[in-house]
PDB file of C-alpha atoms in Angstrom:
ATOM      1  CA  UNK A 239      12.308  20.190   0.803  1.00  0.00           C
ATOM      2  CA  UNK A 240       8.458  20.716   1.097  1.00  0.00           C
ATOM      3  CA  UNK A 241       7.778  19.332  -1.995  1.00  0.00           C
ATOM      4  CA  UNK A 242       9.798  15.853  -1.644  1.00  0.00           C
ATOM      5  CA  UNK A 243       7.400  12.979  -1.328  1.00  0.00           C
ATOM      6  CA  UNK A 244       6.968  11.027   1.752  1.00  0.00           C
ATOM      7  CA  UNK A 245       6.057   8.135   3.628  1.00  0.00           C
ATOM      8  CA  UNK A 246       5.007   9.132   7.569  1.00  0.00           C
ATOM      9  CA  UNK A 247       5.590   6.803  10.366  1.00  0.00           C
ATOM     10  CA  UNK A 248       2.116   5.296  10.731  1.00  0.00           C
ATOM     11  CA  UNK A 249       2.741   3.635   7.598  1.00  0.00           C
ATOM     12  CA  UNK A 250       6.299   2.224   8.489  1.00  0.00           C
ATOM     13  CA  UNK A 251       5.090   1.315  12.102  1.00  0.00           C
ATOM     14  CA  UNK A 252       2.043  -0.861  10.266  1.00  0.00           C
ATOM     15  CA  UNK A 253       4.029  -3.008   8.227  1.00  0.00           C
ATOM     16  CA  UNK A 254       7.260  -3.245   9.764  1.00  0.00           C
ATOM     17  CA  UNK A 255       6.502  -3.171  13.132  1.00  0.00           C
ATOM     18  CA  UNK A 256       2.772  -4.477  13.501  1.00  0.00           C
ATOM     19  CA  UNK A 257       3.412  -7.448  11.280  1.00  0.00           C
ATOM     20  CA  UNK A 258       7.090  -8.016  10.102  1.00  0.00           C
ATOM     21  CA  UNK A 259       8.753  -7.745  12.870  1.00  0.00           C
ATOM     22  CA  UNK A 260       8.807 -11.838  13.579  1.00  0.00           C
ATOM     23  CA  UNK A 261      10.355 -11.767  10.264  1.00  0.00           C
ATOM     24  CA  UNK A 262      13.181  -9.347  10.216  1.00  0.00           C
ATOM     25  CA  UNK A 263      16.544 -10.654  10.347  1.00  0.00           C
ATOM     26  CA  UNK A 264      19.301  -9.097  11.920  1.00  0.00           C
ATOM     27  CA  UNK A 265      20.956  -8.562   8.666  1.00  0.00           C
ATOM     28  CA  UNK A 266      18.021  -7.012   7.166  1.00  0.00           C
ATOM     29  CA  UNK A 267      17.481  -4.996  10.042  1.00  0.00           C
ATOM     30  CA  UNK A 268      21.282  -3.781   9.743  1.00  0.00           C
ATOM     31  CA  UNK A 269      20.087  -3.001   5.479  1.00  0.00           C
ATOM     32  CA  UNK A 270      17.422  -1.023   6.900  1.00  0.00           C
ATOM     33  CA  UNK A 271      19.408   1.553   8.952  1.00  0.00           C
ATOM     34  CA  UNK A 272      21.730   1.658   6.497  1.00  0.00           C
ATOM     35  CA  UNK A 273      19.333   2.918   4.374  1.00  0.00           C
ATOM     36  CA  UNK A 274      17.591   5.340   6.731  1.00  0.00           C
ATOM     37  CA  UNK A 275      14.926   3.384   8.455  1.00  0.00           C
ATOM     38  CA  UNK A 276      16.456   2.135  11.701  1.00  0.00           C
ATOM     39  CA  UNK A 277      13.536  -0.094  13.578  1.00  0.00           C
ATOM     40  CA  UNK A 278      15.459  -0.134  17.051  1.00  0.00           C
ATOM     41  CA  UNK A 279      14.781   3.946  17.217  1.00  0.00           C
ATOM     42  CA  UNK A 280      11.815   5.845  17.744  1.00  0.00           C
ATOM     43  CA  UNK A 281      10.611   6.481  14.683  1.00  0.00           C
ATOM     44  CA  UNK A 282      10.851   9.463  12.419  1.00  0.00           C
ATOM     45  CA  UNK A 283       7.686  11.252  11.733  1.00  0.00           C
ATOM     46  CA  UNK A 284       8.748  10.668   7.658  1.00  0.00           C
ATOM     47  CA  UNK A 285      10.951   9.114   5.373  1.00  0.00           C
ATOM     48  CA  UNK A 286      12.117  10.438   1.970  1.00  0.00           C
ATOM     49  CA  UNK A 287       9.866   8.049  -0.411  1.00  0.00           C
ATOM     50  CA  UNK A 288      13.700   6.818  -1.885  1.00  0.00           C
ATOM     51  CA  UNK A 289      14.630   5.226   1.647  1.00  0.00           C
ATOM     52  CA  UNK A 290      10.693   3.547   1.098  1.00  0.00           C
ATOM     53  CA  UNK A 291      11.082   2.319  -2.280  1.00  0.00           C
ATOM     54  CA  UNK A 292      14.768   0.782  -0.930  1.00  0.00           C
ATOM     55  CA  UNK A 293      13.383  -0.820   1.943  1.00  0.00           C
ATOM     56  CA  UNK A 294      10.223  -2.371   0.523  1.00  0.00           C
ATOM     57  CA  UNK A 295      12.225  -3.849  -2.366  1.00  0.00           C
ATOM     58  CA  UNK A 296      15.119  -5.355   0.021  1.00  0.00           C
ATOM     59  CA  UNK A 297      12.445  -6.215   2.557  1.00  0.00           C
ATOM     60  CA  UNK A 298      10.400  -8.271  -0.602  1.00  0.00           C
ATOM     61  CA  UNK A 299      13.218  -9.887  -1.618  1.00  0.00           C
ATOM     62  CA  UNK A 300      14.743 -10.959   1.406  1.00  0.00           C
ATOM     63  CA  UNK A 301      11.015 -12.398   2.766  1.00  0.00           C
ATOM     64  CA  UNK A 302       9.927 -13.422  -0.787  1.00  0.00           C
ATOM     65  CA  UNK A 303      13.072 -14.547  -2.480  1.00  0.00           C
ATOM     66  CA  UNK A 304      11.362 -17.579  -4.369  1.00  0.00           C
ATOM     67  CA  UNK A 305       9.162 -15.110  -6.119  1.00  0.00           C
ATOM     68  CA  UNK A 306       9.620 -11.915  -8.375  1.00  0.00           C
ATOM     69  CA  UNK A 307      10.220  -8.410  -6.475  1.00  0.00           C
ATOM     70  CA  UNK A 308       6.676  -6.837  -7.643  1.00  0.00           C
ATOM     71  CA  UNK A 309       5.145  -9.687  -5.937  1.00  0.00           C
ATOM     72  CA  UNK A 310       7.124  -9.819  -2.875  1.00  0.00           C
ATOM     73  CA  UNK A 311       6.074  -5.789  -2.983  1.00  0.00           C
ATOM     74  CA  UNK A 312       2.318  -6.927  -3.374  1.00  0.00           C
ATOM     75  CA  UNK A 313       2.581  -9.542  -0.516  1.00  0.00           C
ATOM     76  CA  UNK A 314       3.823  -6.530   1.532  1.00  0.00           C
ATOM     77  CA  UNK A 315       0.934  -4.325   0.505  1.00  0.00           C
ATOM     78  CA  UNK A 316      -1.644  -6.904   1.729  1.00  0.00           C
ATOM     79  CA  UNK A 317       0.666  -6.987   5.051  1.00  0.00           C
ATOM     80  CA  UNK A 318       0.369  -3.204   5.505  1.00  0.00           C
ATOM     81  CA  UNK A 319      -3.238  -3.608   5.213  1.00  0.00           C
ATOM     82  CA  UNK A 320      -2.629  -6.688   8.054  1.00  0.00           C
ATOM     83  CA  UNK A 321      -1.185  -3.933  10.116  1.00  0.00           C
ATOM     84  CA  UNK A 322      -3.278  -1.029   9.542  1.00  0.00           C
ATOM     85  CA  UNK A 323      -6.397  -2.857  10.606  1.00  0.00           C
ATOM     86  CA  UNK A 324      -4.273  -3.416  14.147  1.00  0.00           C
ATOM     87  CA  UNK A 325      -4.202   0.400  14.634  1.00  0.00           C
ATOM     88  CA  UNK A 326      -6.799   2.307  16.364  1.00  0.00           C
ATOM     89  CA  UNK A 327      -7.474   4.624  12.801  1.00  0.00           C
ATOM     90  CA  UNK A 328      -6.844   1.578  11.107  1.00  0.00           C
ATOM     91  CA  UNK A 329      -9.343  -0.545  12.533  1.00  0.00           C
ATOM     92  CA  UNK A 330     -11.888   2.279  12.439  1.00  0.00           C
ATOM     93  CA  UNK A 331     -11.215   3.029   8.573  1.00  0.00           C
ATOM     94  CA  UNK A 332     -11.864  -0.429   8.218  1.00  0.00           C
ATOM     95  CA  UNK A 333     -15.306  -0.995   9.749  1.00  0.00           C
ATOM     96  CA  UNK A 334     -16.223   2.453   8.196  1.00  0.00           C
ATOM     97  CA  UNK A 335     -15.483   1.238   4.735  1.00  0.00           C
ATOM     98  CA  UNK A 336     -17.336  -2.106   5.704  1.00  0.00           C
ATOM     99  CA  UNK A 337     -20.768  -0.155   6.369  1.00  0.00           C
ATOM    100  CA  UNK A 338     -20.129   2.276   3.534  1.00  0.00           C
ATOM    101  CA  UNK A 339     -19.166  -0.126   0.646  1.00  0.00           C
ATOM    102  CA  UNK A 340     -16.309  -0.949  -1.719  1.00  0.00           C
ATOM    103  CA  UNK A 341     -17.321   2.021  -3.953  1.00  0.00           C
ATOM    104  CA  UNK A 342     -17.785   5.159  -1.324  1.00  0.00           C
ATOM    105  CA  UNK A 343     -14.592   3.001  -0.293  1.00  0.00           C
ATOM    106  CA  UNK A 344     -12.623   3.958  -3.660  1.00  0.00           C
ATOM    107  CA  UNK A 345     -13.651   7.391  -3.662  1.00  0.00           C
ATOM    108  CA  UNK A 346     -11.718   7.961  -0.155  1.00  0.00           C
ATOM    109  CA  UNK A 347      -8.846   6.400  -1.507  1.00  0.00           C
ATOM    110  CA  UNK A 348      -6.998   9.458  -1.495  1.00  0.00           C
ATOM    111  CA  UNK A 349      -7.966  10.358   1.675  1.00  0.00           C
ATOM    112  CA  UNK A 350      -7.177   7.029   3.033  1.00  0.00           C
ATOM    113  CA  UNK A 351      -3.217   6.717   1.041  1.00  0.00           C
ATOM    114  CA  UNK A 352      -2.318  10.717   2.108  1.00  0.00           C
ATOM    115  CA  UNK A 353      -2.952   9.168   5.928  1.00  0.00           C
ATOM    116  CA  UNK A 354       0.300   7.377   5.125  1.00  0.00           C
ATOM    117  CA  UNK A 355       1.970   9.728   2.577  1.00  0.00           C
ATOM    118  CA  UNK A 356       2.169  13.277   1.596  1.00  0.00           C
ATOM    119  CA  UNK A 357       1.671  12.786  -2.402  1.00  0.00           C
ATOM    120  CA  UNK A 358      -0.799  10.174  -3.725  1.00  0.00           C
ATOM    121  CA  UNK A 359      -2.943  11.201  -5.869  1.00  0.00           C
ATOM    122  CA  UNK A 360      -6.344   9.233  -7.342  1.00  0.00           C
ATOM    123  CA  UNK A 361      -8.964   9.881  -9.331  1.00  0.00           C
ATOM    124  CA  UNK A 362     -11.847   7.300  -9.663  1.00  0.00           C
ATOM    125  CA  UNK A 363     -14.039   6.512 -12.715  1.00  0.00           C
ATOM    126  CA  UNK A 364     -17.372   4.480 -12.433  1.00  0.00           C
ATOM    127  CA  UNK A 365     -17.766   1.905 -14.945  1.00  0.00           C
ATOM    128  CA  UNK A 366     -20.700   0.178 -12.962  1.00  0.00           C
ATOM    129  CA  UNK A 367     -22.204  -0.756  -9.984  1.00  0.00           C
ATOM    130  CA  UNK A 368     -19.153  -2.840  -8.808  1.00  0.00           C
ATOM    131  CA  UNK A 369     -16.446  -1.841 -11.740  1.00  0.00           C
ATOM    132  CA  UNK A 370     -14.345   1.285 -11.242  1.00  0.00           C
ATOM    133  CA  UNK A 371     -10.955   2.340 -12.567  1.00  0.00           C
ATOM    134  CA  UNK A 372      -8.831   3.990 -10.433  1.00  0.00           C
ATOM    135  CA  UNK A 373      -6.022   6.105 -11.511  1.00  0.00           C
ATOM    136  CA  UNK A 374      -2.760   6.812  -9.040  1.00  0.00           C
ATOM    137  CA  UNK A 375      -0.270   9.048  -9.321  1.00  0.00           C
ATOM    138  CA  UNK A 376       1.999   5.808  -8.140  1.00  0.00           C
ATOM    139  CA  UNK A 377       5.870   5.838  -9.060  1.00  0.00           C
ATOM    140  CA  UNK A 378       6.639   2.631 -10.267  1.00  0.00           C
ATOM    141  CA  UNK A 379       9.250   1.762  -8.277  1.00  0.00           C
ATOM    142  CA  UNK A 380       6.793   0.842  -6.046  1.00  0.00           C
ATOM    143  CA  UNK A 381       4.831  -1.567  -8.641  1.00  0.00           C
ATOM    144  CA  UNK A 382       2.961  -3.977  -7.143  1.00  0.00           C
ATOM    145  CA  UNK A 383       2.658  -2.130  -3.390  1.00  0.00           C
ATOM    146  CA  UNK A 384      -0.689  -0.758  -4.162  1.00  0.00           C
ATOM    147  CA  UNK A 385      -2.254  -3.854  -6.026  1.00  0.00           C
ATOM    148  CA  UNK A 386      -1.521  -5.262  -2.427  1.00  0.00           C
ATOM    149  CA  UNK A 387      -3.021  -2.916  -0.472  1.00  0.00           C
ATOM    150  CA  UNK A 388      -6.000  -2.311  -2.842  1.00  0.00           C
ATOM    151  CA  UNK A 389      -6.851  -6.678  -2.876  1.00  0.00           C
ATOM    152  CA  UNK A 390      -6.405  -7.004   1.259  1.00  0.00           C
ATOM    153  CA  UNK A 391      -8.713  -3.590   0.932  1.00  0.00           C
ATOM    154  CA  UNK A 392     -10.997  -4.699  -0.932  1.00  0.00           C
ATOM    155  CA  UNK A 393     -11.253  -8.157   0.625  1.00  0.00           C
ATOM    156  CA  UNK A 394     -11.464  -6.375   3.667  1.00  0.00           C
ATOM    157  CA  UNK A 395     -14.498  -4.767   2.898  1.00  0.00           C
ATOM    158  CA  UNK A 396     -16.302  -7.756   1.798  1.00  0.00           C
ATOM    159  CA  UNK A 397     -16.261  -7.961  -1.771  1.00  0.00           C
ATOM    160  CA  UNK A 398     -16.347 -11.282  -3.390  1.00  0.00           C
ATOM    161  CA  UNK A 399     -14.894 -12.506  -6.835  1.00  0.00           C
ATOM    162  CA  UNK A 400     -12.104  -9.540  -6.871  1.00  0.00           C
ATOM    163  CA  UNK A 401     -10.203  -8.531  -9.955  1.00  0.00           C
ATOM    164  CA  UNK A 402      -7.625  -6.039 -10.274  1.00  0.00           C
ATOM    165  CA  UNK A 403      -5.610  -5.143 -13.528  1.00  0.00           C
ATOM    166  CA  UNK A 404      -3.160  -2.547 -13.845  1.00  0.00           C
ATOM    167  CA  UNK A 405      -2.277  -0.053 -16.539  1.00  0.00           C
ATOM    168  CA  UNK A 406       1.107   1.724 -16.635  1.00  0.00           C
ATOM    169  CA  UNK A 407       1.031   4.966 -18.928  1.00  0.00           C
ATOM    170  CA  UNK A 408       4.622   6.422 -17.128  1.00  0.00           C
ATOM    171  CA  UNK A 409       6.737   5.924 -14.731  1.00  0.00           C
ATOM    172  CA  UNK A 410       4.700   7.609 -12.464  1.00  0.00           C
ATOM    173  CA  UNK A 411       1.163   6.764 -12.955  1.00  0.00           C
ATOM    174  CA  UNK A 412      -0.923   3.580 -13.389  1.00  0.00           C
ATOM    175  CA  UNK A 413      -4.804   3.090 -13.317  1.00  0.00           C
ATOM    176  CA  UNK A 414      -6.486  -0.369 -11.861  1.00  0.00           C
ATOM    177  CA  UNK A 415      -8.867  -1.497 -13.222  1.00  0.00           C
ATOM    178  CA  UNK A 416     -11.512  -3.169  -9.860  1.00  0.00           C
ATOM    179  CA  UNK A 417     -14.223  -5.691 -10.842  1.00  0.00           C
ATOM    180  CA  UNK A 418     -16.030  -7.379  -8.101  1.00  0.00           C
ATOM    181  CA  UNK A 419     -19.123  -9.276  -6.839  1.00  0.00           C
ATOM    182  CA  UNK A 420     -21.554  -8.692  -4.373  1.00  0.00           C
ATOM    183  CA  UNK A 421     -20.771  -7.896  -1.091  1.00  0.00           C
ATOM    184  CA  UNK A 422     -20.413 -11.062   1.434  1.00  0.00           C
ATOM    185  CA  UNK A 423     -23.192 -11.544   3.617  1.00  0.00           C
TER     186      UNK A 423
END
């Protein structure tokens, strides 16, 4: 089992219980044990990345149900973000990546996912002085999770005028493509 992927408890605890809680409805709540995450529990210190992938993609469409599941899965990613920045590692990522910029940012990236996981993988490639592609090892079952978390990111660091395109090239890797202004003042 040391090789199976997956997603430790500071990651659950940001989005579901830093931000969704308000949100959760009994019957979700009763999805999510049945699928392994049970909220009313001290939390494991990880899930199996399956029990993830289940949960986000009830969890978007039960929240989001108006909208396609990749983009309830990207609302959720700008949530985790939301919730990250409420924890005390969180909050100082945050202001870190503030003072060192969007692109030192990117480079971390790896560091800053395996915080919350035990297998991402990214490798970053310059284009300019605020353009970078940024390949992930991401499965994509969990398409549109990581656009999320990379725009509230990004956003969070005070870019302006933020793009983000993805490539798929297999089920278990996609590059974005980042484009962005200037830095807010």
């Amino acid at each position: 089992m040391r090789d199976e992927r997956v997603i430790f408890s500071s990651s659950v605890d940001s989005l579901y219980r830093k931000v969704l809680a308000p949100s959760l409805t009994p019957e979700l709540l009763d999805r999510l044990r049945a699928r392994g995450l049970n909220l009313h529990a001290p939390l494991l210190a990880a899930y199996p990345l399956a029990v993830w992938v289940e949960c986000l993609e009830d969890t978007a469409r039960t929240l989001h149900p108006d909208r396609p599941v990749e983009d309830g899965r990207r609302m959720l990613g700008r949530r985790m973000v939301e919730g990250y920045a409420q924890t005390l590692v969180g909050g100082a990522v945050l202001t870190l990546a503030r003072v060192v910029g969007p692109m030192r940012s990117l480079e971390r990236m790896q560091h800053n996912f395996r915080s919350g996981n035990n297998y991402t993988e990214t490798r970053l490639t310059v284009l300019g002085p605020s353009q970078a592609d940024l390949w992930f090892n991401e499965p994509q079952a969990l398409e549109g999770f990581v656009d999320g978390v990379l725009e509230e990111g990004m956003l969070r660091v005070g870019v302006q005028k933020f793009t983000l395109n993805r490539t798929r090239h297999s089920p278990e890797s996609a590059t974005y493509h980042l484009d962005w202004a200037d830095r807010a003042s």
